[in-house]
Short mmCIF file of N, CA and C in Angstrom, two decimals:
data_model
loop_
_atom_site.label_atom_id
_atom_site.label_comp_id
_atom_site.label_asym_id
_atom_site.label_seq_id
_atom_site.Cartn_x
_atom_site.Cartn_y
_atom_site.Cartn_z
N MET A 1 -2.28 6.20 26.06
CA MET A 1 -1.08 6.57 25.10
C MET A 1 -1.56 7.55 24.38
N GLY A 2 -0.80 8.42 23.98
CA GLY A 2 -1.28 9.73 23.21
C GLY A 2 -1.15 9.34 21.89
N LYS A 3 -1.61 10.31 21.21
CA LYS A 3 -1.64 10.15 19.67
C LYS A 3 -0.20 10.29 19.11
N GLN A 4 0.00 9.72 17.91
CA GLN A 4 1.39 9.76 17.29
C GLN A 4 1.43 11.17 16.57
N VAL A 5 2.41 11.62 16.51
CA VAL A 5 2.53 13.18 15.78
C VAL A 5 3.44 12.66 14.43
N TRP A 6 3.15 12.92 13.50
CA TRP A 6 3.97 12.81 12.29
C TRP A 6 4.36 13.97 11.52
N LYS A 7 5.00 13.86 10.62
CA LYS A 7 5.95 14.83 9.68
C LYS A 7 4.54 15.75 9.13
N ALA A 8 4.36 16.87 8.69
CA ALA A 8 3.77 17.67 7.95
C ALA A 8 3.18 16.93 6.73
N GLY A 9 1.77 16.81 6.83
CA GLY A 9 1.08 16.31 5.62
C GLY A 9 -0.43 16.59 5.57
N ASN A 10 -0.98 16.15 4.40
CA ASN A 10 -2.55 16.55 4.42
C ASN A 10 -3.37 15.62 4.88
N MET A 11 -4.07 15.56 5.64
CA MET A 11 -4.91 14.74 6.22
C MET A 11 -6.41 15.22 6.33
N VAL A 12 -6.83 16.20 5.39
CA VAL A 12 -8.21 16.55 5.52
C VAL A 12 -8.96 15.66 4.45
N TYR A 13 -9.51 14.55 5.18
CA TYR A 13 -10.30 13.49 4.65
C TYR A 13 -11.61 13.53 5.09
N PRO A 14 -12.67 13.18 4.33
CA PRO A 14 -12.75 12.43 3.15
C PRO A 14 -13.11 14.18 2.31
N LEU A 15 -12.87 13.74 1.09
CA LEU A 15 -13.00 14.85 -0.12
C LEU A 15 -13.92 14.46 -1.35
N PRO A 16 -14.57 15.37 -1.86
CA PRO A 16 -15.27 14.90 -2.89
C PRO A 16 -14.31 14.33 -4.21
N ALA A 17 -14.72 12.99 -4.78
CA ALA A 17 -13.81 12.59 -5.77
C ALA A 17 -14.55 13.14 -6.95
N VAL A 18 -13.85 14.07 -7.71
CA VAL A 18 -14.72 14.48 -8.88
C VAL A 18 -13.87 14.31 -10.31
N ARG A 19 -14.30 14.34 -11.27
CA ARG A 19 -13.74 14.11 -12.57
C ARG A 19 -13.78 15.82 -13.14
N VAL A 20 -12.53 16.12 -13.63
CA VAL A 20 -12.25 17.38 -14.54
C VAL A 20 -12.20 16.99 -15.72
N SER A 21 -13.46 17.52 -16.59
CA SER A 21 -12.77 17.54 -17.87
C SER A 21 -12.26 18.90 -18.66
N THR A 22 -11.46 18.88 -19.75
CA THR A 22 -10.81 19.93 -20.19
C THR A 22 -10.97 19.69 -21.84
N ALA A 23 -10.50 20.71 -22.32
CA ALA A 23 -10.32 20.59 -23.84
C ALA A 23 -9.45 21.82 -24.31
N ASP A 24 -8.45 21.44 -25.22
CA ASP A 24 -7.65 22.60 -25.87
C ASP A 24 -8.38 23.18 -27.05
N LYS A 25 -7.92 24.16 -27.70
CA LYS A 25 -8.56 24.89 -28.85
C LYS A 25 -8.92 23.98 -29.76
N ALA A 26 -7.94 23.02 -30.07
CA ALA A 26 -8.14 21.89 -31.23
C ALA A 26 -9.25 20.96 -30.75
N ARG A 27 -10.04 21.25 -29.80
CA ARG A 27 -11.01 20.17 -29.22
C ARG A 27 -10.48 18.86 -28.91
N LYS A 28 -9.05 18.81 -28.36
CA LYS A 28 -8.63 17.60 -27.78
C LYS A 28 -9.06 17.67 -26.56
N SER A 29 -9.87 16.53 -25.89
CA SER A 29 -10.37 16.65 -24.52
C SER A 29 -9.74 15.48 -23.81
N ASN A 30 -9.79 15.78 -22.27
CA ASN A 30 -9.33 14.81 -21.43
C ASN A 30 -10.15 14.98 -20.07
N ILE A 31 -9.87 13.89 -19.59
CA ILE A 31 -10.59 13.65 -18.14
C ILE A 31 -9.62 13.44 -17.05
N LEU A 32 -9.28 14.09 -15.95
CA LEU A 32 -8.62 13.70 -14.84
C LEU A 32 -9.28 13.65 -13.59
N THR A 33 -9.13 12.64 -12.76
CA THR A 33 -9.69 12.66 -11.71
C THR A 33 -8.87 13.43 -10.40
N ILE A 34 -9.86 14.02 -9.78
CA ILE A 34 -9.19 15.24 -8.72
C ILE A 34 -9.91 14.77 -7.32
N ALA A 35 -9.28 14.99 -6.24
CA ALA A 35 -9.90 14.89 -4.93
C ALA A 35 -9.57 16.31 -4.13
N TRP A 36 -8.60 17.06 -4.74
CA TRP A 36 -8.31 18.32 -4.07
C TRP A 36 -9.18 19.43 -4.72
N THR A 37 -10.23 19.75 -4.28
CA THR A 37 -11.27 20.65 -4.71
C THR A 37 -12.19 21.10 -3.75
N GLY A 38 -12.98 22.03 -3.93
CA GLY A 38 -13.74 22.73 -2.97
C GLY A 38 -14.34 23.92 -3.40
N THR A 39 -14.98 24.69 -2.68
CA THR A 39 -15.74 25.74 -2.44
C THR A 39 -14.95 26.92 -2.08
N ILE A 40 -14.70 27.93 -2.68
CA ILE A 40 -13.89 29.01 -2.09
C ILE A 40 -14.88 30.24 -1.82
N CYS A 41 -16.10 30.35 -2.77
CA CYS A 41 -16.92 31.53 -2.21
C CYS A 41 -18.22 31.27 -2.81
N THR A 42 -19.42 31.81 -2.09
CA THR A 42 -20.56 31.87 -2.59
C THR A 42 -20.99 32.75 -3.62
N ASN A 43 -20.44 33.86 -3.31
CA ASN A 43 -20.94 35.14 -4.08
C ASN A 43 -19.78 36.19 -4.22
N PRO A 44 -19.00 36.01 -5.56
CA PRO A 44 -19.24 35.36 -6.66
C PRO A 44 -19.19 33.71 -6.33
N ALA A 45 -19.73 33.11 -7.24
CA ALA A 45 -19.39 31.60 -7.07
C ALA A 45 -18.17 31.04 -7.43
N MET A 46 -17.24 30.70 -6.53
CA MET A 46 -16.08 30.42 -6.96
C MET A 46 -15.61 28.89 -6.42
N VAL A 47 -14.80 28.31 -7.19
CA VAL A 47 -14.31 26.81 -6.59
C VAL A 47 -12.51 26.86 -7.01
N TYR A 48 -12.13 25.74 -6.54
CA TYR A 48 -10.85 25.62 -6.86
C TYR A 48 -10.40 24.04 -6.96
N ILE A 49 -9.25 23.72 -7.85
CA ILE A 49 -8.98 22.67 -7.83
C ILE A 49 -7.17 22.72 -7.69
N SER A 50 -6.69 21.70 -6.93
CA SER A 50 -5.23 21.67 -7.06
C SER A 50 -4.77 20.44 -7.94
N VAL A 51 -3.95 20.74 -8.90
CA VAL A 51 -3.33 19.42 -9.69
C VAL A 51 -1.92 19.83 -10.02
N ARG A 52 -1.16 18.74 -10.41
CA ARG A 52 0.30 18.88 -10.79
C ARG A 52 0.21 19.58 -11.83
N PRO A 53 1.13 20.55 -12.13
CA PRO A 53 1.28 21.42 -13.05
C PRO A 53 1.23 20.81 -14.65
N GLU A 54 1.54 19.71 -14.96
CA GLU A 54 1.62 19.15 -16.11
C GLU A 54 0.07 18.57 -16.54
N ARG A 55 -0.72 18.75 -15.66
CA ARG A 55 -2.09 18.05 -16.09
C ARG A 55 -3.12 19.01 -16.32
N TYR A 56 -2.98 20.47 -16.31
CA TYR A 56 -4.20 21.33 -16.48
C TYR A 56 -4.56 21.82 -17.70
N SER A 57 -5.77 22.63 -17.55
CA SER A 57 -6.33 23.41 -18.53
C SER A 57 -6.80 24.72 -17.82
N TYR A 58 -7.08 25.62 -18.67
CA TYR A 58 -7.54 27.01 -18.13
C TYR A 58 -9.08 26.80 -18.13
N HIS A 59 -9.81 26.07 -18.97
CA HIS A 59 -11.10 26.04 -19.02
C HIS A 59 -11.64 24.59 -18.50
N ILE A 60 -12.38 24.48 -17.62
CA ILE A 60 -12.37 23.16 -16.70
C ILE A 60 -13.77 23.07 -16.56
N VAL A 61 -14.37 21.82 -16.47
CA VAL A 61 -15.71 21.31 -15.88
C VAL A 61 -15.39 20.38 -15.03
N ILE A 62 -15.97 20.83 -13.57
CA ILE A 62 -15.86 19.88 -12.39
C ILE A 62 -17.11 19.09 -12.55
N ASN A 63 -16.84 17.60 -12.70
CA ASN A 63 -18.12 16.80 -12.80
C ASN A 63 -18.35 15.96 -11.49
N LEU A 64 -19.34 16.27 -10.72
CA LEU A 64 -19.55 15.32 -9.42
C LEU A 64 -19.65 13.89 -9.96
N THR A 65 -19.02 13.09 -9.46
CA THR A 65 -19.17 11.75 -9.72
C THR A 65 -19.83 10.87 -8.53
N THR A 66 -20.31 9.57 -8.80
CA THR A 66 -21.03 8.75 -8.01
C THR A 66 -20.58 7.58 -7.65
N GLU A 67 -21.34 6.81 -6.82
CA GLU A 67 -20.59 5.26 -6.41
C GLU A 67 -20.72 4.36 -7.67
N GLN A 68 -21.87 4.66 -8.49
CA GLN A 68 -22.00 3.80 -9.58
C GLN A 68 -20.66 4.11 -10.92
N LEU A 69 -20.34 5.25 -10.48
CA LEU A 69 -19.18 5.46 -11.54
C LEU A 69 -17.80 5.58 -10.73
N ALA A 70 -17.41 4.61 -9.83
CA ALA A 70 -16.37 4.64 -9.01
C ALA A 70 -15.16 3.91 -10.00
N LYS A 71 -15.69 3.02 -10.57
CA LYS A 71 -14.40 2.50 -11.45
C LYS A 71 -14.14 3.55 -12.64
N ALA A 72 -14.82 3.92 -13.45
CA ALA A 72 -14.67 5.16 -14.18
C ALA A 72 -13.81 6.23 -13.67
N THR A 73 -14.29 6.69 -12.38
CA THR A 73 -13.60 7.57 -11.86
C THR A 73 -12.01 7.23 -11.65
N ASP A 74 -12.00 6.17 -10.82
CA ASP A 74 -10.33 5.75 -10.68
C ASP A 74 -9.67 5.50 -12.11
N TYR A 75 -10.00 4.98 -13.03
CA TYR A 75 -9.57 4.77 -14.21
C TYR A 75 -9.04 6.16 -14.85
N CYS A 76 -9.90 7.11 -14.67
CA CYS A 76 -9.47 8.46 -15.29
C CYS A 76 -8.49 9.15 -14.41
N GLY A 77 -8.12 8.66 -13.18
CA GLY A 77 -7.13 9.23 -12.49
C GLY A 77 -5.93 8.32 -12.66
N VAL A 78 -5.82 7.14 -13.09
CA VAL A 78 -4.58 6.32 -13.11
C VAL A 78 -3.99 6.20 -14.49
N ARG A 79 -4.77 6.61 -15.52
CA ARG A 79 -4.59 6.64 -16.96
C ARG A 79 -4.35 7.92 -17.31
N SER A 80 -3.26 8.16 -18.54
CA SER A 80 -2.85 9.18 -18.88
C SER A 80 -3.61 9.37 -20.24
N GLY A 81 -4.25 10.73 -20.45
CA GLY A 81 -5.06 10.87 -21.77
C GLY A 81 -3.99 10.77 -22.87
N LYS A 82 -2.49 11.04 -22.73
CA LYS A 82 -1.61 10.85 -23.80
C LYS A 82 -1.62 9.42 -24.21
N ASP A 83 -2.04 8.31 -23.68
CA ASP A 83 -1.80 6.97 -23.80
C ASP A 83 -3.26 6.23 -24.42
N VAL A 84 -4.51 6.74 -23.62
CA VAL A 84 -5.72 6.29 -24.07
C VAL A 84 -6.73 7.36 -24.25
N ASP A 85 -7.72 6.86 -25.00
CA ASP A 85 -8.85 7.88 -24.90
C ASP A 85 -9.79 7.37 -23.85
N LYS A 86 -9.67 8.15 -22.61
CA LYS A 86 -10.62 8.02 -21.28
C LYS A 86 -12.08 7.84 -21.80
N TRP A 87 -12.40 8.80 -22.47
CA TRP A 87 -13.90 8.86 -22.78
C TRP A 87 -14.23 7.34 -23.40
N LYS A 88 -13.53 6.94 -24.05
CA LYS A 88 -13.83 5.65 -24.91
C LYS A 88 -13.82 4.32 -23.68
N GLU A 89 -12.78 4.31 -23.27
CA GLU A 89 -12.28 3.50 -22.17
C GLU A 89 -13.16 3.30 -20.95
N ALA A 90 -13.69 4.52 -20.28
CA ALA A 90 -14.30 4.23 -19.30
C ALA A 90 -15.91 4.66 -19.50
N HIS A 91 -16.26 4.44 -21.05
CA HIS A 91 -17.70 4.45 -21.28
C HIS A 91 -18.35 5.79 -20.95
N LEU A 92 -17.82 6.94 -21.26
CA LEU A 92 -18.47 8.20 -20.69
C LEU A 92 -18.87 8.98 -21.90
N THR A 93 -19.62 9.87 -21.83
CA THR A 93 -20.29 10.54 -23.11
C THR A 93 -19.79 12.11 -22.63
N PRO A 94 -19.05 12.51 -23.70
CA PRO A 94 -18.90 14.23 -23.39
C PRO A 94 -20.04 14.81 -24.25
N ALA A 95 -20.73 16.07 -23.77
CA ALA A 95 -21.70 16.87 -23.99
C ALA A 95 -21.38 18.03 -24.05
N LYS A 96 -21.91 18.72 -25.05
CA LYS A 96 -21.54 20.32 -24.93
C LYS A 96 -21.93 21.19 -23.72
N ALA A 97 -21.02 22.07 -23.43
CA ALA A 97 -21.00 22.91 -22.37
C ALA A 97 -21.92 24.15 -22.55
N GLU A 98 -22.54 24.58 -21.73
CA GLU A 98 -23.47 25.79 -21.93
C GLU A 98 -22.71 27.16 -22.25
N LYS A 99 -21.73 27.20 -21.32
CA LYS A 99 -20.74 28.59 -21.45
C LYS A 99 -19.52 28.38 -22.08
N LEU A 100 -18.81 27.50 -21.79
CA LEU A 100 -17.65 26.87 -22.43
C LEU A 100 -17.42 26.56 -23.91
N GLN A 101 -16.62 26.99 -24.50
CA GLN A 101 -16.57 26.58 -25.87
C GLN A 101 -15.88 25.35 -26.14
N TYR A 102 -14.87 24.92 -25.36
CA TYR A 102 -14.13 23.77 -25.66
C TYR A 102 -14.40 22.71 -24.65
N ALA A 103 -14.09 22.88 -23.36
CA ALA A 103 -14.56 21.66 -22.59
C ALA A 103 -15.74 21.09 -22.42
N PRO A 104 -15.87 19.94 -22.83
CA PRO A 104 -17.27 19.19 -22.53
C PRO A 104 -17.59 18.83 -20.99
N VAL A 105 -18.86 18.46 -20.84
CA VAL A 105 -19.34 18.03 -19.51
C VAL A 105 -19.46 16.48 -19.70
N ILE A 106 -19.64 15.86 -18.63
CA ILE A 106 -19.56 14.50 -18.67
C ILE A 106 -20.98 14.07 -18.41
N GLU A 107 -21.74 13.55 -19.33
CA GLU A 107 -23.31 13.31 -19.61
C GLU A 107 -23.65 12.50 -18.15
N GLU A 108 -22.58 11.15 -17.84
CA GLU A 108 -23.26 10.48 -16.85
C GLU A 108 -23.08 10.95 -15.43
N CYS A 109 -22.52 12.04 -15.13
CA CYS A 109 -22.55 12.96 -13.89
C CYS A 109 -23.74 13.63 -13.50
N PRO A 110 -24.18 13.64 -12.37
CA PRO A 110 -25.52 14.15 -11.89
C PRO A 110 -25.14 15.74 -11.93
N VAL A 111 -23.92 16.28 -11.63
CA VAL A 111 -23.80 17.68 -11.64
C VAL A 111 -22.45 17.99 -12.56
N ASN A 112 -22.49 19.18 -13.15
CA ASN A 112 -21.42 19.53 -14.05
C ASN A 112 -21.37 20.90 -13.66
N ILE A 113 -20.20 21.30 -13.41
CA ILE A 113 -19.91 22.65 -12.78
C ILE A 113 -18.74 23.57 -14.02
N GLU A 114 -19.46 24.23 -14.84
CA GLU A 114 -18.27 24.79 -15.88
C GLU A 114 -17.64 26.00 -15.10
N CYS A 115 -16.46 26.00 -15.29
CA CYS A 115 -15.46 27.08 -14.67
C CYS A 115 -14.51 27.62 -15.56
N LYS A 116 -14.24 28.83 -15.34
CA LYS A 116 -13.08 29.75 -15.97
C LYS A 116 -12.14 29.96 -14.85
N VAL A 117 -10.74 29.23 -15.18
CA VAL A 117 -9.78 29.58 -14.32
C VAL A 117 -9.31 31.00 -14.32
N THR A 118 -9.37 31.63 -13.25
CA THR A 118 -8.96 33.06 -12.98
C THR A 118 -7.76 33.23 -12.49
N GLU A 119 -7.10 32.38 -11.77
CA GLU A 119 -5.86 32.69 -11.26
C GLU A 119 -5.12 31.14 -10.98
N VAL A 120 -3.76 30.86 -11.07
CA VAL A 120 -3.06 29.94 -10.77
C VAL A 120 -2.10 30.27 -9.72
N LYS A 121 -2.17 29.48 -8.50
CA LYS A 121 -1.12 29.74 -7.58
C LYS A 121 -0.14 28.63 -7.51
N LYS A 122 1.05 28.78 -7.98
CA LYS A 122 2.18 27.70 -7.80
C LYS A 122 2.36 27.55 -6.57
N LEU A 123 2.26 26.35 -5.99
CA LEU A 123 2.52 26.10 -4.20
C LEU A 123 3.65 25.09 -4.27
N GLY A 124 4.02 24.32 -5.32
CA GLY A 124 5.02 23.32 -5.01
C GLY A 124 4.82 22.19 -5.95
N SER A 125 4.34 21.09 -5.39
CA SER A 125 4.22 19.94 -6.02
C SER A 125 2.95 20.06 -6.84
N HIS A 126 1.97 21.09 -6.40
CA HIS A 126 0.53 21.11 -7.18
C HIS A 126 0.42 22.62 -7.34
N HIS A 127 -0.16 23.01 -8.43
CA HIS A 127 -0.91 24.17 -8.73
C HIS A 127 -2.41 24.52 -8.11
N MET A 128 -2.68 25.43 -7.46
CA MET A 128 -4.18 25.56 -7.14
C MET A 128 -4.69 26.56 -8.38
N PHE A 129 -5.69 26.09 -8.84
CA PHE A 129 -6.46 26.88 -9.94
C PHE A 129 -7.73 27.43 -9.26
N LEU A 130 -7.86 28.80 -9.24
CA LEU A 130 -9.01 29.49 -8.78
C LEU A 130 -9.83 29.64 -9.78
N ALA A 131 -11.12 29.34 -9.98
CA ALA A 131 -12.14 29.38 -10.96
C ALA A 131 -13.31 30.23 -10.60
N ASP A 132 -13.94 30.89 -11.53
CA ASP A 132 -15.15 31.41 -11.51
C ASP A 132 -16.25 30.42 -11.87
N VAL A 133 -17.26 30.07 -11.38
CA VAL A 133 -18.27 29.19 -11.88
C VAL A 133 -19.22 29.96 -12.88
N LEU A 134 -19.40 29.41 -14.06
CA LEU A 134 -20.04 30.16 -15.27
C LEU A 134 -21.39 29.51 -15.51
N ALA A 135 -21.61 28.26 -14.95
CA ALA A 135 -22.77 27.51 -14.97
C ALA A 135 -22.82 26.36 -14.28
N VAL A 136 -24.13 26.02 -13.95
CA VAL A 136 -24.19 24.38 -13.23
C VAL A 136 -25.38 23.69 -13.81
N HIS A 137 -24.98 22.34 -14.23
CA HIS A 137 -26.06 21.56 -14.88
C HIS A 137 -26.38 20.53 -13.67
N ALA A 138 -27.48 20.28 -13.49
CA ALA A 138 -28.21 19.31 -12.39
C ALA A 138 -29.13 18.32 -13.27
N ASP A 139 -29.02 17.13 -13.02
CA ASP A 139 -29.69 16.00 -13.66
C ASP A 139 -31.18 16.20 -12.95
N PRO A 140 -32.06 16.16 -13.90
CA PRO A 140 -33.45 16.39 -13.38
C PRO A 140 -34.00 15.18 -12.78
N GLN A 141 -33.17 14.12 -12.91
CA GLN A 141 -33.88 13.01 -12.27
C GLN A 141 -33.68 12.91 -10.73
N TYR A 142 -32.88 13.94 -10.20
CA TYR A 142 -32.67 14.12 -8.53
C TYR A 142 -33.53 15.43 -8.24
N MET A 143 -34.54 15.73 -8.92
CA MET A 143 -35.23 17.22 -8.77
C MET A 143 -36.52 16.36 -8.14
N ASP A 144 -37.27 17.12 -7.06
CA ASP A 144 -38.45 16.59 -6.52
C ASP A 144 -39.73 17.72 -7.08
N GLU A 145 -40.86 17.38 -7.00
CA GLU A 145 -41.88 18.00 -7.61
C GLU A 145 -41.54 19.49 -7.13
N LYS A 146 -41.03 19.86 -5.86
CA LYS A 146 -40.97 21.28 -5.97
C LYS A 146 -39.70 21.95 -6.37
N LYS A 147 -38.98 21.39 -7.30
CA LYS A 147 -37.58 21.75 -7.95
C LYS A 147 -36.47 21.68 -6.99
N LYS A 148 -36.81 20.96 -5.78
CA LYS A 148 -35.27 21.01 -4.80
C LYS A 148 -34.46 19.74 -5.44
N PHE A 149 -33.24 20.10 -5.42
CA PHE A 149 -32.26 19.08 -5.96
C PHE A 149 -32.05 18.35 -4.85
N HIS A 150 -31.67 17.01 -4.87
CA HIS A 150 -31.18 15.81 -3.86
C HIS A 150 -30.19 15.28 -4.47
N LEU A 151 -29.05 15.98 -4.11
CA LEU A 151 -27.70 15.38 -4.87
C LEU A 151 -27.52 13.94 -3.86
N ASN A 152 -27.59 13.97 -2.89
CA ASN A 152 -27.38 12.73 -2.11
C ASN A 152 -28.09 11.72 -2.67
N ASP A 153 -29.33 11.70 -3.28
CA ASP A 153 -29.92 10.49 -4.23
C ASP A 153 -29.01 9.78 -5.01
N ALA A 154 -28.14 10.72 -5.64
CA ALA A 154 -27.02 10.22 -6.59
C ALA A 154 -25.98 9.12 -6.03
N LYS A 155 -26.07 9.55 -4.68
CA LYS A 155 -24.85 8.54 -4.19
C LYS A 155 -23.70 8.92 -4.56
N PRO A 156 -23.16 10.31 -4.06
CA PRO A 156 -21.88 10.80 -4.47
C PRO A 156 -20.67 10.08 -3.88
N LEU A 157 -19.65 10.11 -4.53
CA LEU A 157 -18.47 9.26 -4.17
C LEU A 157 -17.56 10.41 -3.60
N VAL A 158 -16.86 9.82 -2.58
CA VAL A 158 -15.82 10.70 -1.68
C VAL A 158 -14.58 9.79 -1.80
N TYR A 159 -13.45 10.72 -1.50
CA TYR A 159 -11.86 9.77 -1.64
C TYR A 159 -11.55 10.20 -0.16
N SER A 160 -10.89 9.17 0.49
CA SER A 160 -10.33 9.37 1.80
C SER A 160 -9.18 8.33 1.85
N HIS A 161 -7.81 8.97 1.76
CA HIS A 161 -6.93 8.21 2.48
C HIS A 161 -6.52 7.13 1.32
N GLY A 162 -6.67 7.33 0.09
CA GLY A 162 -6.41 6.36 -0.80
C GLY A 162 -7.69 5.61 -1.35
N GLU A 163 -8.94 5.80 -0.85
CA GLU A 163 -10.04 5.00 -0.73
C GLU A 163 -11.22 5.59 -1.46
N TYR A 164 -12.05 5.02 -2.33
CA TYR A 164 -13.18 5.63 -2.67
C TYR A 164 -14.40 5.18 -1.60
N LEU A 165 -15.40 5.95 -1.25
CA LEU A 165 -16.29 5.55 -0.30
C LEU A 165 -17.50 6.13 -0.74
N GLY A 166 -18.57 5.58 -0.35
CA GLY A 166 -20.14 6.42 -0.62
C GLY A 166 -20.34 7.02 0.78
N ILE A 167 -21.27 8.02 0.81
CA ILE A 167 -21.31 8.96 1.78
C ILE A 167 -22.12 8.55 3.13
N GLY A 168 -22.55 7.41 3.00
CA GLY A 168 -23.31 6.87 4.22
C GLY A 168 -24.70 7.50 4.63
N LYS A 169 -24.82 7.42 5.70
CA LYS A 169 -26.42 7.70 6.16
C LYS A 169 -26.41 9.09 6.65
N LYS A 170 -27.47 9.64 6.38
CA LYS A 170 -27.45 11.20 7.04
C LYS A 170 -27.69 11.10 8.59
N LEU A 171 -26.83 11.75 9.08
CA LEU A 171 -26.94 11.86 10.48
C LEU A 171 -27.60 13.42 10.96
N GLY A 172 -27.74 14.33 10.15
CA GLY A 172 -28.71 15.51 10.43
C GLY A 172 -28.56 16.58 9.41
N THR A 173 -29.09 17.64 9.37
CA THR A 173 -29.11 18.77 8.32
C THR A 173 -28.53 19.85 9.00
N PHE A 174 -28.16 20.91 8.16
CA PHE A 174 -27.46 22.18 8.57
C PHE A 174 -28.45 22.89 9.43
N GLY A 175 -27.61 23.01 10.73
CA GLY A 175 -28.51 23.59 11.89
C GLY A 175 -29.14 22.79 12.82
N TYR A 176 -29.50 21.52 12.61
CA TYR A 176 -30.21 20.94 13.34
C TYR A 176 -29.70 20.67 14.93
N SER A 177 -28.60 20.94 15.16
CA SER A 177 -28.09 21.25 16.47
C SER A 177 -28.72 22.05 17.38
N VAL A 178 -29.17 23.20 16.80
CA VAL A 178 -29.74 24.19 17.48
C VAL A 178 -31.06 24.70 17.09
N LYS A 179 -31.75 23.63 16.34
CA LYS A 179 -33.18 23.82 15.74
C LYS A 179 -33.98 23.81 17.19
N LYS A 180 -34.95 24.61 17.35
CA LYS A 180 -35.95 24.55 18.31
C LYS A 180 -36.85 23.20 17.96
N LYS A 181 -37.38 22.56 18.72
CA LYS A 181 -38.37 21.49 18.59
C LYS A 181 -39.78 22.10 18.35
N LYS A 182 -40.38 21.33 17.52
CA LYS A 182 -41.78 21.97 17.08
C LYS A 182 -42.67 21.70 18.30
N LYS A 183 -43.54 22.48 18.67
CA LYS A 183 -44.41 22.30 19.76
C LYS A 183 -45.61 21.31 19.21
N LYS A 184 -46.20 20.38 19.76
CA LYS A 184 -47.28 19.62 19.56
C LYS A 184 -48.61 20.55 19.45
N SER A 185 -49.29 20.43 18.29
CA SER A 185 -50.44 21.16 18.31
C SER A 185 -51.63 20.33 18.87
N GLY A 186 -52.45 20.91 19.23
CA GLY A 186 -53.71 20.15 20.07
C GLY A 186 -54.45 21.27 20.92
N LYS A 187 -55.36 20.56 21.66
CA LYS A 187 -55.99 21.27 22.64
C LYS A 187 -55.07 21.52 23.92
N LYS A 188 -55.21 22.66 24.68
CA LYS A 188 -54.49 22.58 25.85
C LYS A 188 -55.19 21.90 26.87
N LYS A 189 -54.35 21.45 27.94
CA LYS A 189 -55.13 20.65 29.00
C LYS A 189 -55.59 21.87 30.09
N GLN A 190 -56.67 21.66 30.57
CA GLN A 190 -57.29 22.42 31.53
C GLN A 190 -56.91 21.94 32.81
#
């Protein structure tokens, strides 16, 4: 039996589950959970988020979240900042950003990406926000002695078709499918 064909929809899963922190000029901050996010460009560093138009701000911090923060991540996605103080209820700590004047970073997240929205594309149910990356904060507990960052040790959270998941076991590294095997060193046989 062949595959079923469904009406048009988005099935690009899994996606990173992130929390976006925002603030207005009065310094009223909010947190929303987003799964529609990703990299646009490396140089210059650019990212995007897609959100319903009633939920946005132009200065944002994308905070990567972890398995340990799954409940707080979900809470920030299902509760409205109009009704509750998500910082308090989710036991999260706002910290000052390096480049942004208003939007805070979430201290408990292993990575915080400060962004300035440069363009908004109105696409229908969601608007896509294109943003320049201004600064990245990385938790030093995931750095090794050579200053290499090991994000996977933080156990990032992903979102797939209505479920939060851990990322599982490592299957390979970039380029492993074409990497040449190392020759064993030692004396040649005669």
